[in-house]
Coordinates of C-alpha atoms and ligand atoms in Angstrom, one line a residue:
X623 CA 33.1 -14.7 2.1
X624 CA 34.4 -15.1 -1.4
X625 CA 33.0 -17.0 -5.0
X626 CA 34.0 -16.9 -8.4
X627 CA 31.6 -14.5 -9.9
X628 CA 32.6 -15.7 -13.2
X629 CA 31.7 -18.9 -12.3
X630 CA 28.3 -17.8 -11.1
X631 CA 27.8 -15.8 -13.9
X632 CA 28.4 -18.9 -16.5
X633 CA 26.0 -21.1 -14.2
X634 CA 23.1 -18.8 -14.5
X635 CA 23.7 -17.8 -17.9
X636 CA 23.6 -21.9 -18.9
X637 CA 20.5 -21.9 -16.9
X638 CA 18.5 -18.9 -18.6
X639 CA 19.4 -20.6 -22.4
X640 CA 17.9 -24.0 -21.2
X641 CA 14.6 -22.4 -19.6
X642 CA 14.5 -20.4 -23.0
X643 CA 14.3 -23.3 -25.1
X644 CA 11.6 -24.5 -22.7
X645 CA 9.8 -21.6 -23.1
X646 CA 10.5 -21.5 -27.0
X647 CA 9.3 -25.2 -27.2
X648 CA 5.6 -24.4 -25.7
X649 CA 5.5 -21.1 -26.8
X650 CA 2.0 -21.0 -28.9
X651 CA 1.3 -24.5 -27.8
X652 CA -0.2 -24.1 -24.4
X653 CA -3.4 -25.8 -23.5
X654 CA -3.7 -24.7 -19.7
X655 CA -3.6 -21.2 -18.5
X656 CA -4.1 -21.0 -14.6
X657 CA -4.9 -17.9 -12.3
X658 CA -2.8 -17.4 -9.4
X659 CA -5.1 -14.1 -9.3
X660 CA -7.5 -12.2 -11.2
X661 CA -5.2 -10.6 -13.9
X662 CA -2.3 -13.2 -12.5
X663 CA -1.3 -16.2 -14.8
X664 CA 0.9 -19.2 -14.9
X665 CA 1.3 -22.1 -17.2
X666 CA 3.3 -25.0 -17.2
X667 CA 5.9 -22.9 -19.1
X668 CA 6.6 -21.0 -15.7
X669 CA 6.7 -24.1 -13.6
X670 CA 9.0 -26.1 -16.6
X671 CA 11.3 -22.9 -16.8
X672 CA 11.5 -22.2 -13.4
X673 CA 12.3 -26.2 -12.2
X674 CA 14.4 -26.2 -15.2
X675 CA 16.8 -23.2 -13.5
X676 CA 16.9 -24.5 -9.6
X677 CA 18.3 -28.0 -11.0
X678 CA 20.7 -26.5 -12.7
X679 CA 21.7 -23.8 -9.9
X680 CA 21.4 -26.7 -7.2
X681 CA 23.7 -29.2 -9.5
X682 CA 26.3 -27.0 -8.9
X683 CA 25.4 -25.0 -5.8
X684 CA 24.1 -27.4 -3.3
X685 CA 23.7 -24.8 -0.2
X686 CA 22.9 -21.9 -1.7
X687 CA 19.5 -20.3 -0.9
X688 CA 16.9 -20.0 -4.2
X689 CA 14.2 -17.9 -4.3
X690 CA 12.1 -18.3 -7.1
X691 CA 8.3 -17.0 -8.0
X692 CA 6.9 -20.1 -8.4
X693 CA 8.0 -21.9 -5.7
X694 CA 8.8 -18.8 -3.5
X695 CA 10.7 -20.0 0.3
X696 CA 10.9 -24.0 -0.9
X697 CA 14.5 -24.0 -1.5
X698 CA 15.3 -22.1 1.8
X699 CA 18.9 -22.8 3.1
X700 CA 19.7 -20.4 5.4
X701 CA 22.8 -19.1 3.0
X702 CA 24.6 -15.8 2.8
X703 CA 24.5 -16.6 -1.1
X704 CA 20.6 -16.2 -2.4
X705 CA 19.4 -16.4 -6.3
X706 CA 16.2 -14.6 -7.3
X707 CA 14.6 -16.0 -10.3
X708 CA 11.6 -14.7 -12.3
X709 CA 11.7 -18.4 -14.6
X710 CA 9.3 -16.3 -17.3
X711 CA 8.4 -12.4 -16.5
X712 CA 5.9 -11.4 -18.9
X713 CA 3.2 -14.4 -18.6
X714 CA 0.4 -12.5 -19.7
X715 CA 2.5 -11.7 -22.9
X716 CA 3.3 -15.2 -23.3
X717 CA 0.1 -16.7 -22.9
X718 CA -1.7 -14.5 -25.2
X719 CA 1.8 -15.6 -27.8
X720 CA 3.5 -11.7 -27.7
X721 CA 7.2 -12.4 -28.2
X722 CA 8.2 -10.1 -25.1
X723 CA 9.1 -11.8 -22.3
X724 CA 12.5 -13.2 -20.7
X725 CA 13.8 -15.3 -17.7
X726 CA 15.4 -13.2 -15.1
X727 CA 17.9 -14.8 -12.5
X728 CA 19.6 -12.6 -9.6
X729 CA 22.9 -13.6 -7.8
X730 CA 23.3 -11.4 -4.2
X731 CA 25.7 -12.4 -1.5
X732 CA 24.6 -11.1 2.0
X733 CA 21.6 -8.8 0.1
X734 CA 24.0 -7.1 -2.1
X735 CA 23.2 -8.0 -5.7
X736 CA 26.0 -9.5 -7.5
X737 CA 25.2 -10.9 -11.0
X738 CA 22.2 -10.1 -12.9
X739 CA 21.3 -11.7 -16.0
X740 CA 17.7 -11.6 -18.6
X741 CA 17.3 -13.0 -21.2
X742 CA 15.0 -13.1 -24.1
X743 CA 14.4 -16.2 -25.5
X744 CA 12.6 -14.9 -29.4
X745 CA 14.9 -12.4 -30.1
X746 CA 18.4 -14.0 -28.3
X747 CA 19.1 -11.0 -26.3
X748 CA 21.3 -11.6 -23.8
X749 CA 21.5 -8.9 -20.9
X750 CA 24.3 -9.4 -18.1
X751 CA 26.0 -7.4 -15.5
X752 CA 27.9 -8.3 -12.5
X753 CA 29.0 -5.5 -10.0
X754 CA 31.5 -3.1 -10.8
X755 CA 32.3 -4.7 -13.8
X756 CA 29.9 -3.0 -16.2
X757 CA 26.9 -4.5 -17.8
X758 CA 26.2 -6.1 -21.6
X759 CA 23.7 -6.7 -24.3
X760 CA 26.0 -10.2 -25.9
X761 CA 28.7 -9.6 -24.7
X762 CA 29.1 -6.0 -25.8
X763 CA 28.9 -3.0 -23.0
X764 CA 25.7 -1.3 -22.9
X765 CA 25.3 2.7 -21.4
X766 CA 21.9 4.6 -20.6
X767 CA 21.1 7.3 -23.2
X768 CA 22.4 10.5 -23.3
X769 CA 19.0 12.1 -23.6
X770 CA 18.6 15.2 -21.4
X771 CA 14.5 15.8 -21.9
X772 CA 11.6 14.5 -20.7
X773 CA 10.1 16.5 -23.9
X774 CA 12.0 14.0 -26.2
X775 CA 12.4 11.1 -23.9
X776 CA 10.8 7.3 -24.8
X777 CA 9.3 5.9 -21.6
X778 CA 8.1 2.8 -20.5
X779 CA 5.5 1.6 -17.5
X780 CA 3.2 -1.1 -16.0
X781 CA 0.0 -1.4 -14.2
X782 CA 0.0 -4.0 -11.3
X783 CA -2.5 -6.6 -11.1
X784 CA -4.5 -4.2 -8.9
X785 CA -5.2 -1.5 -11.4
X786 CA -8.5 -2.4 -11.9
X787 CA -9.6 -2.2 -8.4
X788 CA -7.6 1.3 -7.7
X789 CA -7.4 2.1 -11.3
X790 CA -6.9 6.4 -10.2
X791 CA -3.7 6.7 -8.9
X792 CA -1.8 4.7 -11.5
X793 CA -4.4 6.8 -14.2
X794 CA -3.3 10.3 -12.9
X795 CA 0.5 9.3 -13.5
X796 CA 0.2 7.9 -16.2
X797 CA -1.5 10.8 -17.7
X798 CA 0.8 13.3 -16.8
X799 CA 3.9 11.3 -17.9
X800 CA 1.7 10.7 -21.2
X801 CA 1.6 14.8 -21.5
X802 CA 5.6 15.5 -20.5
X803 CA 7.4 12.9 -22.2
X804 CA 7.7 12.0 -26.4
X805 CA 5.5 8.8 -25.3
X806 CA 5.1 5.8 -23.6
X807 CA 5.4 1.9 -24.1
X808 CA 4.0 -0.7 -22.0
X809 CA 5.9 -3.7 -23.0
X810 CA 4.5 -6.4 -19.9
X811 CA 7.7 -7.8 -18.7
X812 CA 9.5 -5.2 -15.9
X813 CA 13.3 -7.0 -16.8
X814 CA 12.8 -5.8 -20.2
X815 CA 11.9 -2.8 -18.9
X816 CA 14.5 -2.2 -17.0
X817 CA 17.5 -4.0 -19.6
X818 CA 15.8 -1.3 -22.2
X819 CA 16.9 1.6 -19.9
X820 CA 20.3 0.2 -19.9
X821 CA 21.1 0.1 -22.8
X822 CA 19.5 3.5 -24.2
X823 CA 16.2 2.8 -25.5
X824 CA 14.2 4.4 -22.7
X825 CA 15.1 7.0 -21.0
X826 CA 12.7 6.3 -18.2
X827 CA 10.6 3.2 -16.3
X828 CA 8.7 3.1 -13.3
X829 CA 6.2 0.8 -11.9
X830 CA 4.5 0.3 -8.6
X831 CA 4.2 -3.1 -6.7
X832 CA 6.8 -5.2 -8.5
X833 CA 8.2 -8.3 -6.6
X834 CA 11.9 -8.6 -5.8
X835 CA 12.2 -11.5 -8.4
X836 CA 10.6 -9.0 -11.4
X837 CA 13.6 -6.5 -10.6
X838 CA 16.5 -7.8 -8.9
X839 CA 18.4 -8.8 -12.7
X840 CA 17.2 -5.5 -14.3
X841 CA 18.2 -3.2 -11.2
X842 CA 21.8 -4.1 -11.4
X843 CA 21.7 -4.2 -15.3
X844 CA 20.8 -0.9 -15.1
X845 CA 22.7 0.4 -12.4
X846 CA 25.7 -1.1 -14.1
X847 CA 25.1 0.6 -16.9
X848 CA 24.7 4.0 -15.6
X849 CA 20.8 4.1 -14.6
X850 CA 20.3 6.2 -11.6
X851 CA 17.1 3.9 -9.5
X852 CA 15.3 5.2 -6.6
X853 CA 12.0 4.6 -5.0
X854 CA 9.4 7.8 -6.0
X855 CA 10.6 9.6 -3.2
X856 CA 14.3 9.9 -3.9
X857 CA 15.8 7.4 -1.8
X858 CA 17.3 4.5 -2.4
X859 CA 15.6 1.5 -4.0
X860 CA 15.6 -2.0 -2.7
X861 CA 14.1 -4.9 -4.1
X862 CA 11.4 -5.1 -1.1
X863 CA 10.1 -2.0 -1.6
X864 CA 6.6 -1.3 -3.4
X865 CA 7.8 1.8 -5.9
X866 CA 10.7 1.8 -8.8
X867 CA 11.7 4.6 -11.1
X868 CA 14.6 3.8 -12.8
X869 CA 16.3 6.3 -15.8
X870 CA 19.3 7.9 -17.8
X871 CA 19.2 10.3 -14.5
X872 CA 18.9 13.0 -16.8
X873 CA 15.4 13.1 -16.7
X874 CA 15.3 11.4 -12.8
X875 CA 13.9 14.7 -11.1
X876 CA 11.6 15.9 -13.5
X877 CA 10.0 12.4 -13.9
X878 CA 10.3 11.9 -9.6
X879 CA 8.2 15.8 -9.6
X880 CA 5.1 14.2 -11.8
X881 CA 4.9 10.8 -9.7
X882 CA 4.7 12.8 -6.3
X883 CA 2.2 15.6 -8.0
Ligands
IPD1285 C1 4.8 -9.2 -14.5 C2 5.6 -8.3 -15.5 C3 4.9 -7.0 -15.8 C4 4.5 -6.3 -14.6 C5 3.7 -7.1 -13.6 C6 4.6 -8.4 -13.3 P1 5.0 -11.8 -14.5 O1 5.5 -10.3 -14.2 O2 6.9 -8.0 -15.0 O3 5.6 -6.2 -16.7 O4 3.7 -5.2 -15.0 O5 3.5 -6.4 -12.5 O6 3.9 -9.2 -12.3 O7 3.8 -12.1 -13.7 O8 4.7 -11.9 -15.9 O9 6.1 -12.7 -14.1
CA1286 CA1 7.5 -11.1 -13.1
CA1287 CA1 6.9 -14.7 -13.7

């Protein structure tokens, strides 16, 4: 099964600088906020961006499957060629007008992602990788830091929508990670997260109960840039699963001891 990765690569980017004007155009002008959940939000930036991006993926791409956050199994088509589409990860930052946020969109053929790109629409940064290729911040290559301590490392977190509920686990990590590491950010939008790891700012993220569609751009950003990503046990991390640490690897193990502590 072959496609033109470039080509897929050029249809999502097009797609993430249209949802960004979208998101541009109502950012600070909202009038509705809904709750999907407690702590959940979405707006009818969300729903603009994300239609915005499966129109433009299905122009070209009739029979591919798309599986977006907002719309979830809809666009179902049984395909060995799948998109996964955060259309705004960071709502809470946007609807509270923080300038941190980005569209994330996800190629994979057969599981195996492909293309990952994020972008941010207030500051223009444009993160994209595609495997084995390498990965980029506009158009330049990006690398993890070279920093080998957690002592004097910069890392970055988030609580999931649960954390009020079952507040202690996510408390005690934090804690200890606060105590180990230079410090912490907590920026609200997991593809930023993850694009920061790649290109050197952090030198460690993790997060528990993401959704495949917060991480599948970032994990192959990263990755492509030299992150090592695991679940908090070591192995390997996949998009389904409920746990991500993702870092320089030069400060994997000691981070992966304090999470299992
Ligand atoms: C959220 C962001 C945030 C993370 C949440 C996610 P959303 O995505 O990625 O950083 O901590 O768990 O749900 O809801 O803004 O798309
Ligand atoms: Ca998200
Ligand atoms: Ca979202």
């Amino acid at each position: 099964m072959t496609i033109d990765l470039e080509h897929v690569k050029n249809v999502g980017i097009g797609a993430a600088y249209g949802s960004a004007e979208i998101l541009r155009n109502h950012f600070g002008g909202l009038t509705t906020i809904q709750k999907k959940g407690p702590e959940d939000l979405v707006t009818a930036a969300d729903i603009e961006s994300e239609r915005h991006i499966v129109d433009a993926i299905r122009a070209r791409f009739p029979d591919h499957d798309i599986y977006a956050e907002e719309s979830r199994e809809k666009h179902h088509m049984d395909s060995d060629f799948k998109w996964i589409i955060d259309p705004l990860d960071g709502t809470t930052n946007y609807a509270h007008q923080v300038p941190i946020f980005s569209v994330s969109i996800a190629f994979s053929v057969s599981g195996e992602i492909r293309v990952g790109i994020v972008l941010q629409p207030m500051t223009g940064e444009l993160f994209v990788a595609v495997k084995n290729k390498g990965a980029w911040l506009n158009g330049r290559p990006i690398s993890v830091s070279e920093g080998q301590r957690l002592s004097e490392a910069l890392l970055v977190t988030g609580f999931p929508y649960d954390v009020k509920t079952n507040s202690r686990p996510y408390m005690a990590r934090f804690e200890k990670m606060l105590n180990a590491a230079r410090g912490i950010r907590r920026l609200g939008s997991a593809a930023v997260d993850l694009c920061y790891v790649a290109c050197g700012r952090f030198e460690g993220f993790w997060e528990e109960h993401l959704q495949p569609w917060d991480t599948a751009a970032g994990v192959l950003i990263a990755e492509e840039a030299g992150a090592k990503i695991t679940d908090f046990s070591g192995d390997a991390y996949t998009i389904d699963k409920p746990e991500i640490l993702a870092t320089n690897h030069h400060v994997h193990d000691e981070m992966r001891t304090i999470l299992n502590e």
